[in-house]
Coordinates of C-alpha atoms and ligand atoms in Angstrom, one line a residue:
Chain U
M1 CA 177.7 109.1 47.7
I2 CA 181.1 110.8 47.7
E3 CA 182.2 112.9 44.7
L4 CA 185.7 114.3 44.3
I5 CA 186.0 117.0 41.7
H6 CA 189.5 118.3 40.7
L7 CA 190.7 117.6 44.2
E8 CA 194.1 119.0 44.9
K9 CA 196.3 119.0 48.0
K10 CA 199.7 120.7 48.0
Y11 CA 202.2 120.9 50.8
D12 CA 205.3 123.1 50.7
L13 CA 207.5 120.3 49.5
A14 CA 205.0 117.8 48.0
A15 CA 201.8 117.8 46.0
P16 CA 200.3 114.4 46.8
L17 CA 196.9 115.1 45.2
K18 CA 196.7 116.6 41.8
D19 CA 193.3 116.8 40.0
V20 CA 191.7 113.8 41.6
N21 CA 188.2 113.0 40.1
T22 CA 186.1 110.1 41.2
V23 CA 182.6 109.1 42.2
I24 CA 182.1 106.6 45.0
S25 CA 178.5 105.3 45.3
R26 CA 176.7 103.7 48.2
G27 CA 177.9 100.1 48.6
D28 CA 181.1 100.5 46.6
I29 CA 184.2 98.9 48.0
I30 CA 187.2 100.8 46.8
S31 CA 190.9 100.2 47.2
V32 CA 193.3 103.0 46.8
I33 CA 196.7 101.5 46.1
G34 CA 200.1 103.0 45.5
P35 CA 203.7 103.1 46.7
S36 CA 204.5 104.7 50.0
G37 CA 204.2 108.5 50.0
T38 CA 201.9 108.8 47.0
G39 CA 199.0 110.3 48.9
K40 CA 196.6 107.6 50.0
S41 CA 196.4 108.8 53.6
T42 CA 196.3 112.4 52.4
L43 CA 193.3 111.5 50.2
L44 CA 191.4 109.9 53.1
R45 CA 192.3 112.8 55.4
C46 CA 191.0 115.3 52.9
I47 CA 187.7 113.4 52.6
N48 CA 187.5 113.5 56.4
L49 CA 188.4 117.2 56.4
L50 CA 191.3 116.6 58.7
E51 CA 193.3 118.2 56.0
K52 CA 191.9 121.2 54.1
P53 CA 192.2 120.6 50.3
T54 CA 194.0 123.4 48.5
G55 CA 191.8 123.1 45.5
G56 CA 188.7 121.3 44.0
Q57 CA 185.6 120.1 45.7
I58 CA 184.3 117.2 47.8
L59 CA 180.5 116.5 47.7
L60 CA 178.8 114.2 50.2
D61 CA 175.4 113.2 48.9
G62 CA 175.4 116.3 46.7
E63 CA 176.4 118.7 49.4
E64 CA 179.7 120.4 49.1
I65 CA 181.6 119.7 52.3
T66 CA 184.6 121.7 51.2
A67 CA 182.5 124.9 51.2
P68 CA 184.0 127.5 53.6
K69 CA 181.0 127.7 55.8
Y70 CA 180.4 123.9 56.1
N71 CA 180.7 122.4 59.6
P72 CA 183.2 119.5 59.4
T73 CA 181.7 117.8 62.4
K74 CA 178.5 117.2 60.4
A75 CA 180.4 115.3 57.7
R76 CA 182.6 113.4 60.1
S77 CA 179.8 112.1 62.2
R78 CA 178.6 110.2 59.1
M79 CA 182.0 108.7 58.3
G80 CA 184.1 106.1 60.0
M81 CA 187.9 106.1 59.6
V82 CA 190.5 103.7 60.8
F83 CA 193.9 105.4 61.1
Q84 CA 197.1 104.0 59.8
S85 CA 198.4 104.1 63.5
F86 CA 194.9 103.1 64.8
N87 CA 194.6 105.9 67.5
L88 CA 192.6 103.8 69.9
F89 CA 191.5 105.8 73.0
N90 CA 193.7 104.4 75.7
H91 CA 191.7 105.8 78.6
L92 CA 188.5 104.1 77.5
T93 CA 187.3 100.6 77.6
V94 CA 186.9 98.4 74.5
I95 CA 183.2 99.0 74.4
E96 CA 183.6 102.7 74.7
N97 CA 186.0 102.7 71.8
L98 CA 183.3 101.0 69.8
I99 CA 180.3 103.1 70.8
I100 CA 181.9 106.6 70.9
P101 CA 180.4 109.1 70.0
S102 CA 176.9 107.7 70.5
Chain V
M1 CA 205.3 151.1 112.7
S2 CA 209.0 150.4 112.1
D3 CA 211.8 152.8 112.8
L4 CA 211.9 156.1 111.0
Y5 CA 215.2 157.9 110.9
V6 CA 215.2 161.6 110.2
T7 CA 217.9 161.9 107.5
E8 CA 218.4 164.4 104.7
E9 CA 217.2 161.8 102.2
N10 CA 214.1 161.0 104.1
K11 CA 213.2 164.6 104.4
K12 CA 213.2 164.9 100.6
A13 CA 211.0 161.9 100.1
I14 CA 208.2 162.7 102.6
P15 CA 207.3 165.9 104.4
L16 CA 208.4 165.3 108.1
S17 CA 207.1 167.3 111.0
E18 CA 209.3 168.4 113.8
A19 CA 210.5 165.5 115.9
L20 CA 207.9 165.1 118.6
F21 CA 209.1 162.1 120.4
T22 CA 212.5 160.4 120.4
V23 CA 213.3 156.8 121.3
E24 CA 216.5 155.6 122.6
I25 CA 218.1 152.6 121.0
T26 CA 219.9 150.1 123.3
G27 CA 222.2 147.4 122.1
M28 CA 222.8 144.2 124.1
V29 CA 225.8 141.9 124.1
R30 CA 225.7 138.5 125.6
D31 CA 228.1 138.0 128.6
E32 CA 230.3 135.1 127.6
G33 CA 230.7 133.8 131.1
Y34 CA 227.0 133.9 131.9
A35 CA 225.1 130.6 132.3
A36 CA 221.4 130.5 132.8
A37 CA 220.4 130.0 136.4
A38 CA 220.0 126.3 136.7
R39 CA 216.4 125.3 136.9
P40 CA 214.9 121.9 136.9
F41 CA 214.4 120.9 133.2
W42 CA 210.7 120.1 133.6
E43 CA 210.0 123.4 135.2
S44 CA 211.6 125.4 132.4
V45 CA 209.7 123.4 129.9
T46 CA 206.3 124.1 131.5
D47 CA 207.2 127.7 132.0
S48 CA 208.1 128.1 128.4
F49 CA 204.9 126.3 127.4
R50 CA 202.9 128.6 129.6
K51 CA 204.5 131.7 128.2
T52 CA 204.1 130.6 124.6
F53 CA 200.4 129.4 124.7
I54 CA 198.6 130.4 127.9
V55 CA 199.8 133.9 128.9
E56 CA 197.6 136.6 127.2
N57 CA 195.8 133.8 125.5
R58 CA 198.5 133.5 123.0
W59 CA 197.2 130.3 121.6
Q60 CA 194.6 132.4 119.9
L61 CA 197.3 134.1 118.0
F62 CA 198.3 130.7 116.6
L63 CA 194.7 129.9 115.7
D64 CA 194.4 133.3 113.9
G65 CA 197.6 132.6 112.1
I66 CA 196.5 129.1 111.0
G67 CA 193.2 130.6 109.8
T68 CA 195.0 133.2 107.8
T69 CA 197.5 130.8 106.3
L70 CA 194.7 128.3 105.4
L71 CA 192.5 131.0 103.9
I72 CA 195.2 132.4 101.7
T73 CA 196.3 128.9 100.6
V74 CA 192.8 127.6 99.9
L75 CA 191.7 130.7 98.0
S76 CA 194.9 130.8 96.0
I77 CA 194.4 127.1 95.1
L78 CA 190.8 127.8 93.9
F79 CA 191.5 131.0 92.1
G80 CA 194.8 129.8 90.8
T81 CA 193.4 126.6 89.4
A82 CA 190.5 128.5 87.7
L83 CA 192.9 131.1 86.4
G84 CA 195.5 128.6 85.1
F85 CA 193.0 126.4 83.4
S86 CA 191.1 129.2 81.8
V87 CA 194.4 130.7 80.5
F88 CA 195.3 127.3 79.1
L89 CA 191.9 127.0 77.4
L90 CA 192.1 130.5 75.9
C91 CA 195.7 129.9 74.7
R92 CA 194.8 126.5 73.2
K93 CA 193.2 128.2 70.2
G94 CA 194.4 131.7 70.9
N95 CA 196.2 133.9 68.4
P96 CA 200.0 133.8 68.5
V97 CA 200.5 137.4 69.7
A98 CA 198.2 137.0 72.7
N99 CA 199.7 133.7 73.5
G100 CA 203.2 135.2 73.3
V101 CA 202.3 138.0 75.7
T102 CA 200.7 135.4 78.1
H103 CA 203.8 133.3 77.9
I104 CA 206.0 136.2 78.9
L105 CA 203.8 137.1 81.8
I106 CA 203.9 133.5 83.0
R107 CA 207.6 133.5 82.7
L108 CA 207.7 136.6 84.7
V109 CA 205.6 135.2 87.5
T110 CA 207.5 132.0 87.7
G111 CA 210.9 133.6 87.2
L112 CA 210.7 136.0 90.2
P113 CA 211.2 134.9 93.8
T114 CA 207.8 134.8 95.3
V115 CA 208.7 137.3 98.0
V116 CA 209.9 139.8 95.4
L117 CA 206.7 139.3 93.4
L118 CA 204.6 139.8 96.5
M119 CA 206.4 143.0 97.4
V120 CA 206.2 144.3 93.8
L121 CA 202.5 143.7 93.8
Y122 CA 201.9 145.2 97.3
Y123 CA 204.2 148.2 97.1
V124 CA 204.3 149.0 93.4
I125 CA 201.3 147.7 91.5
F126 CA 198.7 148.0 94.3
G127 CA 200.8 150.6 96.1
G128 CA 198.5 153.6 95.3
L129 CA 195.3 151.7 96.1
T130 CA 193.9 150.7 99.4
V131 CA 193.9 147.0 98.9
S132 CA 194.5 144.9 102.0
A133 CA 197.7 142.9 102.2
A134 CA 195.8 139.7 102.6
V135 CA 194.0 140.3 99.3
V136 CA 197.3 141.1 97.6
S137 CA 198.7 137.9 99.0
V138 CA 195.8 135.9 97.6
I139 CA 196.3 137.6 94.2
C140 CA 200.0 136.9 94.3
F141 CA 199.7 133.3 95.1
S142 CA 196.8 132.8 92.7
L143 CA 199.2 134.1 90.0
V144 CA 201.9 131.8 91.1
F145 CA 199.7 128.7 91.4
G146 CA 197.9 129.6 88.2
S147 CA 201.1 129.8 86.2
A148 CA 202.1 126.4 87.6
V149 CA 198.7 124.9 86.7
C150 CA 198.8 126.4 83.2
A151 CA 202.3 125.1 82.5
M152 CA 201.6 121.6 83.8
V153 CA 198.3 121.2 82.0
K154 CA 199.9 122.4 78.8
G155 CA 202.9 120.1 79.2
R156 CA 200.8 117.0 79.8
V157 CA 198.1 117.7 77.2
D158 CA 200.9 118.2 74.6
T159 CA 202.1 114.6 75.3
V160 CA 198.7 113.2 74.2
G161 CA 199.4 112.6 70.5
V162 CA 197.6 114.8 68.0
G163 CA 196.3 111.5 66.5
Q164 CA 193.9 111.2 69.4
T165 CA 192.3 114.6 68.5
E166 CA 192.2 113.6 64.9
A167 CA 190.6 110.3 65.6
A168 CA 188.0 111.9 67.9
C169 CA 187.2 114.6 65.3
S170 CA 187.0 112.0 62.6
L171 CA 184.3 110.3 64.6
G172 CA 182.3 113.5 64.6
L173 CA 183.2 114.9 68.0
T174 CA 183.5 118.7 68.0
D175 CA 186.9 120.1 68.9
R176 CA 185.7 121.0 72.3
K177 CA 184.3 117.5 73.0
A178 CA 187.4 115.9 71.6
F179 CA 189.4 117.9 74.1
F180 CA 187.3 117.3 77.2
H181 CA 186.3 113.7 76.5
V182 CA 189.4 112.3 74.8
V183 CA 192.5 114.4 75.4
L184 CA 192.1 115.8 78.9
P185 CA 191.0 112.5 80.5
Q186 CA 194.2 110.9 79.2
A187 CA 196.4 113.8 80.5
L188 CA 194.7 114.1 83.9
P189 CA 196.3 111.0 85.6
Y190 CA 199.6 112.6 84.9
I191 CA 198.6 116.2 85.8
L192 CA 197.1 115.4 89.2
P193 CA 200.3 114.0 91.0
Q194 CA 202.1 117.2 89.9
Y195 CA 199.1 119.3 91.1
R196 CA 199.4 117.6 94.5
E197 CA 203.1 118.6 94.7
Q198 CA 202.2 122.2 93.8
I199 CA 199.7 122.4 96.6
S200 CA 202.2 121.2 99.1
A201 CA 204.7 123.7 97.7
L202 CA 202.1 126.5 97.9
V203 CA 201.3 125.9 101.6
K204 CA 205.0 126.4 102.4
A205 CA 205.4 129.3 100.0
T206 CA 202.7 131.4 101.7
S207 CA 205.0 131.6 104.8
V208 CA 206.5 134.8 103.3
V209 CA 203.3 136.9 103.5
G210 CA 204.6 138.4 106.7
Y211 CA 206.8 140.6 104.5
V212 CA 203.7 142.6 103.6
A213 CA 202.5 142.5 107.2
V214 CA 199.9 139.7 106.9
Q215 CA 199.7 137.9 110.2
D216 CA 199.9 134.3 109.0
L217 CA 201.2 131.4 111.0
T218 CA 204.9 132.2 110.5
K219 CA 204.4 135.8 111.5
M220 CA 202.4 134.8 114.6
G221 CA 205.2 132.5 115.6
D222 CA 207.6 135.4 115.2
I223 CA 205.5 137.8 117.2
I224 CA 205.2 135.3 120.1
R225 CA 208.9 134.5 119.9
S226 CA 209.8 138.2 120.1
R227 CA 207.6 138.6 123.2
T228 CA 208.8 135.5 125.1
F229 CA 212.4 135.1 123.9
E230 CA 211.6 131.5 123.6
A231 CA 212.0 129.8 120.3
F232 CA 211.3 126.2 121.0
F233 CA 207.5 126.0 121.3
P234 CA 206.6 128.6 118.7
L235 CA 208.8 127.1 116.1
L236 CA 207.7 123.6 117.0
V237 CA 204.1 124.5 116.5
V238 CA 204.6 126.4 113.3
A239 CA 206.6 123.6 111.8
A240 CA 204.1 121.0 112.9
V241 CA 201.1 122.9 111.6
Y242 CA 202.7 123.6 108.2
F243 CA 203.4 119.9 107.9
L244 CA 199.9 118.9 108.8
L245 CA 198.3 121.5 106.5
A246 CA 200.4 120.3 103.6
E247 CA 199.5 116.7 104.4
L248 CA 195.8 117.5 104.7
L249 CA 195.5 119.4 101.5
T250 CA 197.5 116.8 99.6
W251 CA 195.3 114.1 101.0
L252 CA 192.3 116.0 99.7
A253 CA 193.9 116.2 96.3
C254 CA 194.6 112.5 96.4
R255 CA 190.9 111.8 96.9
L256 CA 190.2 113.9 93.8
E257 CA 192.8 111.9 91.9
I258 CA 191.1 108.6 92.8
R259 CA 187.7 109.9 91.8
M260 CA 188.9 111.1 88.4
D261 CA 190.7 107.9 87.5
P262 CA 189.0 106.8 84.2
K263 CA 189.6 103.2 85.2
R264 CA 187.4 103.5 88.2
R265 CA 184.2 104.5 86.5
S266 CA 181.1 102.6 87.2
K267 CA 179.6 100.2 84.5
E268 CA 176.5 102.4 84.1
K269 CA 178.6 105.4 83.4
I270 CA 180.7 103.6 80.9
M271 CA 177.6 102.3 79.0
K272 CA 176.2 105.7 78.8
G273 CA 178.8 106.5 76.1
V274 CA 181.4 109.2 76.0
A275 CA 179.8 112.2 74.4
A276 CA 176.4 111.7 76.0
S277 CA 177.7 112.5 79.4
D278 CA 177.3 116.3 79.2
Ligands
ATP1 N1 201.5 117.4 57.0 C1 202.3 117.3 55.9 N2 203.1 118.3 55.5 C2 203.9 118.2 54.5 N3 204.0 117.1 53.6 C3 203.1 116.1 53.9 C4 202.3 116.1 55.1 N4 201.6 114.9 55.1 C5 202.0 114.2 54.1 N5 202.9 114.9 53.3 C6 203.6 114.4 52.1 O1 202.6 114.0 51.2 C7 202.9 112.9 50.5 C8 201.9 111.8 50.7 O2 201.8 111.3 52.0 P1 200.8 110.2 52.5 O3 200.9 110.0 53.9 O4 199.4 110.6 52.0 O5 201.3 108.9 51.7 P2 200.7 107.4 51.7 O6 200.3 107.1 50.3 O7 199.6 107.4 52.8 O8 202.0 106.6 52.1 P3 202.0 105.2 53.0 O9 201.7 104.1 52.1 O10 203.4 105.2 53.5 O11 201.0 105.4 54.1 C9 204.3 112.4 51.1 O12 205.3 112.8 50.2 C10 204.4 113.2 52.4 O13 205.8 113.5 52.6
MG2 MG1 199.5 106.4 54.6

């Protein structure tokens, strides 16, 4: 279960996420839709902790992963993410791209 | 010892004793009309060969010189690689000030002619200490090689897109693992050919250590030349040996390159998975 509470992400020139609140339960299939540049990628990158949210909280199964002392690797190893630009590992074989990081 | 002239300036710099022994200096000018006494070609060649290699066991000087050159080169490659790579790793997440200082130092090392750097190290930085010239040479060339290694690793690693690190991290690899298992392996195939070139350049660059009285291959060639007044064989040997040394070391680096190619891993290794392999 992923909970977003008052999630906020501001850049110098843009504030793509303002007070985002939602609960995503196990088994849910969610689409985030919106025009280009509205913050869909930013939202996913925040959930994955590739970006540090500037405000609010993210809970993963009740545990706050945005807490300062939280180890991002722990959350990430339980998530899968497909990037907009794919980022396949060129130096590895297909099977390795599939089984990494096992 | 080289010539020491008693001048007013020298007297101020070092306390000189009374002159105990004086040497006369003689100048020689070649007679334009003189032609070497005609000798059969073959005889002059064998004579020159004998003087260069056999007399006083001079071939041993060459061997010593080769040993010194090889030792300085190999040690500099090892220390330089370790140094350059460590500095790169430290700078990767280092603080901006420390990185700035390191960057300036690297610019300094690469910006000076190697001979000048060598003499600065020997006469100024280690001038007051009793450090052997060979050690200073190894330090000097480790610095030179290390700077090159650091710069080429950084340059190549930077070309691997940041998306690769992000993708690796998003799969739960730690930053360190992402670097060693995803980023570095993709940069290595481009780093190694450059590394090979650097090795070859280093072998040749060490030929200046004679400036601080290290008796390397070039210096031994000089010594023999000054004794025999024959340039052909000493220079031929020196040139051939440098060429062969460079070829040998590059060949070794090539072997390394082939072993590290990610496309040549065995099936078992591949199936073990990426992060499991350490
Ligand atoms: N690293 C960054 N620094 C500054 N601004 C950024 C950064 N990343 C994204 N932005 C800004 O945040 C806003 C949202 O970007 P985001 O990439 O999340 O949009 P998106 O909804 O994924 O768009 P698209 O549909 O084109 O993928 C944009 O205005 C973008 O300019
Ligand atoms: Mg996007």
